[in-house]
Tab-separated table of C-alpha atoms in Angstrom:
chain	number	residue	atom	x	y	z
Q	1	MET	CA	80.494	85.540	83.318
Q	2	VAL	CA	77.066	85.022	81.677
Q	3	GLY	CA	76.775	85.645	77.908
Q	4	ASN	CA	79.163	87.577	75.742
Q	5	LYS	CA	78.910	91.264	76.057
Q	6	PRO	CA	81.407	93.091	74.451
Q	7	GLU	CA	80.536	96.492	75.569
Q	8	ARG	CA	81.346	95.378	79.048
Q	9	ALA	CA	83.731	92.868	79.713
Q	10	GLY	CA	83.664	92.630	83.639
Q	11	GLN	CA	85.521	94.233	86.373
Q	12	ASP	CA	88.188	96.760	85.775
Q	13	PRO	CA	91.769	95.096	86.481
Q	14	GLN	CA	92.841	98.224	88.609
Q	15	LEU	CA	89.976	97.589	90.899
Q	16	LEU	CA	90.740	93.954	91.058
Q	17	ARG	CA	94.137	94.758	91.937
Q	18	ARG	CA	93.154	96.815	94.762
Q	19	LEU	CA	90.582	94.296	96.035
Q	20	LEU	CA	93.311	91.794	96.017
Q	21	ARG	CA	95.113	94.113	98.523
Q	22	ALA	CA	92.249	93.811	100.902
Q	23	LYS	CA	92.231	89.973	100.255
Q	24	ASP	CA	96.009	89.874	100.872
Q	25	ARG	CA	95.435	91.856	104.375
Q	26	MET	CA	93.040	89.446	105.438
Q	27	ASP	CA	95.411	86.535	104.455
Q	28	ALA	CA	98.070	88.214	106.568
Q	29	ALA	CA	96.219	88.741	109.676
Q	30	SER	CA	93.126	86.340	109.339
Q	31	HIS	CA	92.702	86.451	113.232
Q	32	GLU	CA	91.717	90.064	113.062
Q	33	GLU	CA	88.190	91.179	112.791
Q	34	TRP	CA	88.435	93.028	109.405
Q	35	PRO	CA	85.258	95.427	109.498
Q	36	VAL	CA	84.067	96.274	106.124
Q	37	ASP	CA	84.981	99.923	106.222
Q	38	GLN	CA	88.664	99.015	107.023
Q	39	LEU	CA	88.673	96.468	103.938
Q	40	ALA	CA	86.912	99.038	101.751
Q	41	SER	CA	89.637	101.654	102.533
Q	42	VAL	CA	92.305	99.331	101.586
Q	43	SER	CA	90.799	98.622	98.179
Q	44	GLY	CA	89.782	102.491	97.807
Q	45	VAL	CA	86.171	101.885	97.243
Q	46	SER	CA	83.036	102.849	99.155
Q	47	GLU	CA	81.582	100.125	101.628
Q	48	ALA	CA	78.605	99.606	99.775
Q	49	HIS	CA	80.842	98.919	96.653
Q	50	PHE	CA	83.093	96.693	98.360
Q	51	ALA	CA	81.372	93.589	99.521
Q	52	ARG	CA	79.612	93.216	96.172
Q	53	SER	CA	82.801	93.837	94.291
Q	54	PHE	CA	84.995	91.393	96.424
Q	55	LYS	CA	82.281	88.697	95.872
Q	56	GLU	CA	82.326	89.298	92.291
Q	57	ALA	CA	86.009	89.148	92.042
Q	58	PHE	CA	86.717	86.195	94.338
Q	59	GLY	CA	83.599	84.215	94.271
Q	60	VAL	CA	82.819	84.450	98.084
Q	61	PRO	CA	81.662	87.353	100.228
Q	62	PRO	CA	84.696	88.962	102.151
Q	63	HIS	CA	83.874	87.619	105.671
Q	64	ARG	CA	83.239	84.047	104.346
Q	65	TYR	CA	86.478	84.247	102.732
Q	66	LEU	CA	87.912	85.311	106.206
Q	67	LEU	CA	86.379	82.341	107.707
Q	68	THR	CA	87.824	80.047	105.052
Q	69	ARG	CA	91.249	81.383	105.926
Q	70	ARG	CA	90.744	80.940	109.813
Q	71	ILE	CA	89.606	77.250	109.188
Q	72	GLU	CA	92.598	76.656	107.082
Q	73	LYS	CA	94.865	78.187	109.539
Q	74	ALA	CA	93.324	76.013	112.324
Q	75	THR	CA	93.587	73.022	110.672
Q	76	ALA	CA	97.367	73.572	109.821
Q	77	LEU	CA	97.685	74.457	113.442
Q	78	LEU	CA	95.924	71.173	114.416
Q	79	ARG	CA	98.189	69.224	112.105
Q	80	ASP	CA	101.590	70.672	112.628
Q	81	THR	CA	101.829	72.042	116.436
Q	82	ASP	CA	100.768	70.548	119.721
Q	83	LEU	CA	98.884	73.575	120.764
Q	84	THR	CA	95.685	72.896	122.616
Q	85	ILE	CA	92.288	73.572	120.819
Q	86	THR	CA	91.563	76.352	123.062
Q	87	ASP	CA	94.769	78.045	122.031
Q	88	ILE	CA	94.139	77.237	118.263
Q	89	ALA	CA	90.620	78.687	118.672
Q	90	PHE	CA	91.765	81.931	120.233
Q	91	GLN	CA	94.847	82.270	117.808
Q	92	THR	CA	92.805	82.053	114.737
Q	93	GLY	CA	90.150	84.823	115.670
Q	94	TRP	CA	87.390	83.085	117.538
Q	95	SER	CA	86.236	84.723	120.923
Q	96	SER	CA	84.317	81.407	121.820
Q	97	LEU	CA	85.758	77.866	121.693
Q	98	GLY	CA	82.085	76.503	121.348
Q	99	THR	CA	81.707	78.596	118.263
Q	100	PHE	CA	84.782	77.543	116.865
Q	101	GLY	CA	84.240	73.876	117.398
Q	102	ARG	CA	80.668	74.122	115.793
Q	103	ILE	CA	81.850	75.997	112.780
Q	104	PHE	CA	84.835	73.935	112.445
Q	105	ARG	CA	82.681	70.814	112.300
Q	106	ASP	CA	80.151	72.500	110.218
Q	107	ILE	CA	82.843	73.175	107.627
Q	108	THR	CA	85.303	70.318	107.774
Q	109	GLY	CA	82.818	67.647	108.793
Q	110	LYS	CA	84.855	66.660	111.922
Q	111	ALA	CA	85.451	68.172	115.265
Q	112	PRO	CA	88.924	69.634	115.868
Q	113	GLY	CA	90.284	66.894	118.054
Q	114	GLU	CA	88.974	64.379	115.560
Q	115	PHE	CA	90.527	66.128	112.566
Q	116	ARG	CA	93.893	66.175	114.434
Q	117	ALA	CA	93.825	62.559	115.129
Q	118	ASP	CA	92.916	61.582	111.627
Q	119	ASP	CA	95.408	63.715	110.068
Q	120	GLN	CA	98.125	62.582	112.033
Q	121	ALA	CA	97.506	59.242	111.390
Q	122	ALA	CA	97.576	59.662	107.666
Q	123	ARG	CA	100.835	61.585	106.985
Q	124	HIS	CA	100.954	62.817	103.545
Q	125	GLU	CA	104.239	63.263	101.169
Q	126	LEU	CA	104.114	66.843	100.843
Q	127	GLU	CA	107.189	67.924	102.389
Q	128	LEU	CA	108.658	69.041	99.195
Q	129	VAL	CA	105.656	71.335	98.335
Q	130	PRO	CA	106.144	74.938	99.941
Q	131	HIS	CA	103.922	74.659	102.615
Q	132	CYS	CA	101.747	77.567	101.911
Q	133	PHE	CA	100.529	75.989	98.679
Q	134	VAL	CA	99.713	72.760	100.659
Q	135	SER	CA	97.751	74.667	103.026
Q	136	ALA	CA	95.931	76.853	100.394
Q	137	ALA	CA	94.877	73.626	98.617
Q	138	ARG	CA	93.288	72.354	101.736
Q	139	ARG	CA	91.572	75.613	102.155
Q	140	PRO	CA	87.761	74.814	102.643
Q	141	ASP	CA	85.875	75.602	99.414
Q	142	LEU	CA	82.772	77.388	100.817
Q	143	LYS	CA	80.599	77.996	98.059
Q	144	ILE	CA	77.655	78.226	100.370
Q	145	ALA	CA	77.133	80.195	103.712
Q	146	VAL	CA	77.865	77.875	106.648
Q	147	SER	CA	74.403	78.198	108.027
Q	148	GLU	CA	73.081	76.942	104.873
Q	149	LYS	CA	75.444	73.987	104.842
Q	150	ARG	CA	74.415	73.251	108.308
Q	151	ARG	CA	70.731	73.273	107.383
Q	152	GLN	CA	71.118	71.200	104.147
Q	153	GLU	CA	72.979	68.473	106.312
Q	154	SER	CA	70.588	68.505	108.826
Q	155	GLY	CA	67.654	67.975	106.384
Q	156	ASP	CA	66.054	71.018	107.580
Q	157	ASN	CA	64.277	73.069	105.212
Q	158	GLY	CA	65.305	76.405	106.522
Q	159	ASP	CA	63.025	78.812	108.096
Q	160	GLY	CA	66.170	80.984	108.908
Q	161	SER	CA	65.417	81.025	112.536
Q	162	ASN	CA	69.097	79.822	113.266
Q	163	GLN	CA	71.169	81.856	110.952
Q	164	GLN	CA	72.554	84.905	112.793
Q	165	GLU	CA	76.140	85.564	113.526
Q	166	ILE	CA	77.512	83.185	110.824
Q	167	PRO	CA	79.028	84.899	107.713
K	1	MET	CA	123.707	73.081	81.175
K	2	THR	CA	122.453	72.279	77.774
K	3	GLN	CA	119.040	70.843	78.412
K	4	GLY	CA	116.246	71.734	80.558
K	5	VAL	CA	113.956	74.923	81.042
K	6	GLY	CA	115.473	77.877	79.358
K	7	VAL	CA	112.595	80.377	79.631
K	8	ALA	CA	109.216	80.377	81.606
K	9	GLY	CA	107.226	83.558	81.397
K	10	ILE	CA	104.727	85.380	83.609
K	11	TYR	CA	102.080	87.721	82.530
K	12	VAL	CA	102.334	91.229	83.490
K	13	ARG	CA	100.004	94.305	83.042
K	14	ASP	CA	102.635	96.710	81.717
K	15	GLN	CA	106.039	95.529	80.642
K	16	ASP	CA	107.881	98.718	81.375
K	17	GLU	CA	106.573	98.703	84.973
K	18	ALA	CA	107.547	95.179	85.184
K	19	LEU	CA	111.081	95.760	84.039
K	20	ALA	CA	111.633	98.526	86.429
K	21	PHE	CA	110.228	96.449	89.357
K	22	TYR	CA	112.278	93.201	88.608
K	23	VAL	CA	115.474	95.016	87.445
K	24	GLU	CA	115.457	98.170	89.790
K	25	LYS	CA	113.901	96.567	93.049
K	26	LEU	CA	114.618	92.891	92.879
K	27	GLY	CA	117.924	93.171	91.232
K	28	PHE	CA	117.321	90.853	88.232
K	29	GLU	CA	119.143	91.637	84.975
K	30	VAL	CA	117.794	92.284	81.580
K	31	HIS	CA	118.621	89.125	79.297
K	32	THR	CA	116.518	90.176	76.190
K	33	ASP	CA	114.419	93.097	75.288
K	34	ALA	CA	113.326	92.755	71.699
K	35	LYS	CA	110.554	94.679	69.943
K	36	ASN	CA	108.890	94.163	66.899
K	37	GLY	CA	105.926	96.404	66.270
K	38	ASP	CA	103.507	96.448	69.272
K	39	TYR	CA	105.172	92.909	70.389
K	40	ARG	CA	107.972	92.791	72.986
K	41	TRP	CA	109.941	89.935	73.985
K	42	LEU	CA	111.320	90.548	77.267
K	43	THR	CA	113.289	88.402	79.574
K	44	VAL	CA	115.270	88.729	82.743
K	45	GLN	CA	117.660	86.610	84.683
K	46	TYR	CA	118.508	86.163	88.396
K	47	PRO	CA	122.262	87.440	88.490
K	48	GLY	CA	124.297	84.177	88.343
K	49	GLN	CA	121.706	81.980	87.138
K	50	ASP	CA	122.771	81.943	83.558
K	51	GLY	CA	120.643	79.129	82.511
K	52	PHE	CA	117.285	80.240	83.033
K	53	GLN	CA	115.317	83.355	81.880
K	54	LEU	CA	111.942	84.693	83.301
K	55	GLY	CA	109.906	85.997	80.695
K	56	LEU	CA	107.817	89.210	81.422
K	57	PHE	CA	105.276	88.998	78.732
K	58	ARG	CA	101.820	90.695	78.123
K	59	PRO	CA	98.758	88.982	76.940
K	60	GLN	CA	98.293	90.638	73.624
K	61	ALA	CA	96.915	90.486	70.165
K	62	PRO	CA	97.444	88.819	67.715
K	63	LEU	CA	98.526	85.911	70.001
K	64	VAL	CA	95.308	85.908	71.935
K	65	ASP	CA	91.957	87.270	71.448
K	66	ASP	CA	90.567	90.673	72.994
K	67	ALA	CA	88.211	88.682	75.385
K	68	THR	CA	91.107	86.361	76.529
K	69	ILE	CA	93.283	89.539	76.995
K	70	GLU	CA	90.640	90.761	79.239
K	71	ALA	CA	90.411	87.463	81.279
K	72	PHE	CA	94.048	87.272	81.718
K	73	ASN	CA	94.378	90.940	82.766
K	74	GLN	CA	91.612	90.220	85.511
K	75	SER	CA	93.314	86.986	86.508
K	76	ILE	CA	96.656	88.705	86.953
K	77	ALA	CA	94.998	91.709	89.028
K	78	LYS	CA	93.168	89.021	91.249
K	79	GLY	CA	96.547	87.299	92.029
K	80	ALA	CA	95.041	83.923	90.465
K	81	MET	CA	98.202	83.091	88.501
K	82	PRO	CA	100.371	80.259	89.310
K	83	PRO	CA	102.760	80.411	92.273
K	84	LEU	CA	106.233	81.839	91.988
K	85	VAL	CA	109.255	81.026	94.168
K	86	LEU	CA	112.395	82.832	94.636
K	87	VAL	CA	115.224	81.092	96.576
K	88	VAL	CA	117.593	83.359	98.587
K	89	ASP	CA	120.275	82.641	100.908
K	90	ASP	CA	119.113	84.908	103.639
K	91	CYS	CA	115.332	85.693	103.526
K	92	ARG	CA	115.450	88.402	106.233
K	93	ALA	CA	118.216	90.433	104.459
K	94	ALA	CA	116.353	89.922	101.106
K	95	TYR	CA	113.282	91.039	102.736
K	96	ASP	CA	115.054	94.299	104.265
K	97	ARG	CA	116.633	95.028	100.981
K	98	PHE	CA	113.267	94.676	98.904
K	99	ASN	CA	111.211	96.351	101.485
K	100	ALA	CA	113.647	99.203	101.289
K	101	GLN	CA	112.664	99.576	97.835
K	102	GLY	CA	109.296	99.595	98.363
K	103	VAL	CA	108.096	96.264	97.287
K	104	GLU	CA	104.658	95.188	98.429
K	105	PHE	CA	105.219	92.575	100.918
K	106	THR	CA	101.987	90.416	101.801
K	107	GLN	CA	103.586	88.328	104.627
K	108	GLU	CA	106.852	89.433	106.699
K	109	PRO	CA	109.463	86.641	107.014
K	110	VAL	CA	108.518	83.715	109.234
K	111	ALA	CA	110.916	81.002	110.427
K	112	ARG	CA	109.103	77.641	110.027
K	113	PHE	CA	109.996	74.023	108.641
K	114	GLY	CA	113.563	74.553	108.998
K	115	SER	CA	113.661	77.760	106.657
K	116	VAL	CA	112.320	81.268	106.630
K	117	ASP	CA	109.895	82.395	104.040
K	118	ALA	CA	108.201	85.651	103.076
K	119	SER	CA	105.655	86.701	100.453
K	120	PHE	CA	105.460	89.675	98.053
K	121	ARG	CA	103.644	90.748	94.828
K	122	ASP	CA	104.908	92.302	91.856
K	123	PRO	CA	102.865	95.357	90.832
K	124	SER	CA	100.768	93.416	88.363
K	125	GLY	CA	99.547	91.155	91.321
K	126	ASN	CA	101.798	88.086	90.713
K	127	GLY	CA	102.434	86.288	93.842
K	128	TRP	CA	106.084	85.306	95.110
K	129	LYS	CA	107.131	83.341	97.841
K	130	LEU	CA	110.623	84.309	98.973
K	131	ILE	CA	112.227	81.198	100.580
K	132	GLN	CA	115.428	81.010	102.218
K	133	ALA	CA	117.654	77.973	100.786
K	134	ARG	CA	118.129	75.302	103.397
């Protein structure tokens, strides 16, 4: 929050509680598509209002949040199971293996196979922590759009020509 | 037990609502419910866990200022408060029981890592993990 405006202290807690419900739904089924109208109706707000309110509440737009949950889940599956990368891509909500691999690499800095090999080589002493908290702590912190992150890393100054399809 | 943590509290948006939830829906028992003017010290206990009280507190004046109260109320509603874990003998049975009471589950029971776990929220937005004792 910028400044100190006593007349408007920020978002109404009742609205926030309902926005949390939409976030919880995405958490419970991050492999699903979650169109904005569906999320908006969970929160009892208009579509136009939803994305802006969600971002104000949780710091990221709803579909970028969904992306972080998918990557979090994919990293957990890479770490904890022997599922193939193809299976993991489809289980976590991607319809294309190529898109999954590319976005995974953009976000984590590693290809899925590389991530798996590195993580299994360095086992952590986290058995005593309930797994969802470990998983959440390792959730990618996406403060900028994936397309922006990719552009920054490639040194591209960004004409916006390649940023369709990515939240 | 003579030493150790005796009370740890969580913030709730409404103490009457929290009391009804923790006692009537989850089966906790009231340990202390003491009012002093606008202030209410409210703690509950899990049946049989005598050494520990869970406090159900409201961020309120004069302990915290108005802006801080507002910030806490927003954080609670956003589910941004610290993790809570309730350990039970049988996660699925507890899920069935709580679910029948209308508890808002955010994750159904899942068997993994040699246990079973589920997740729910209290009316305020505090998130609980329901974990089966190994």
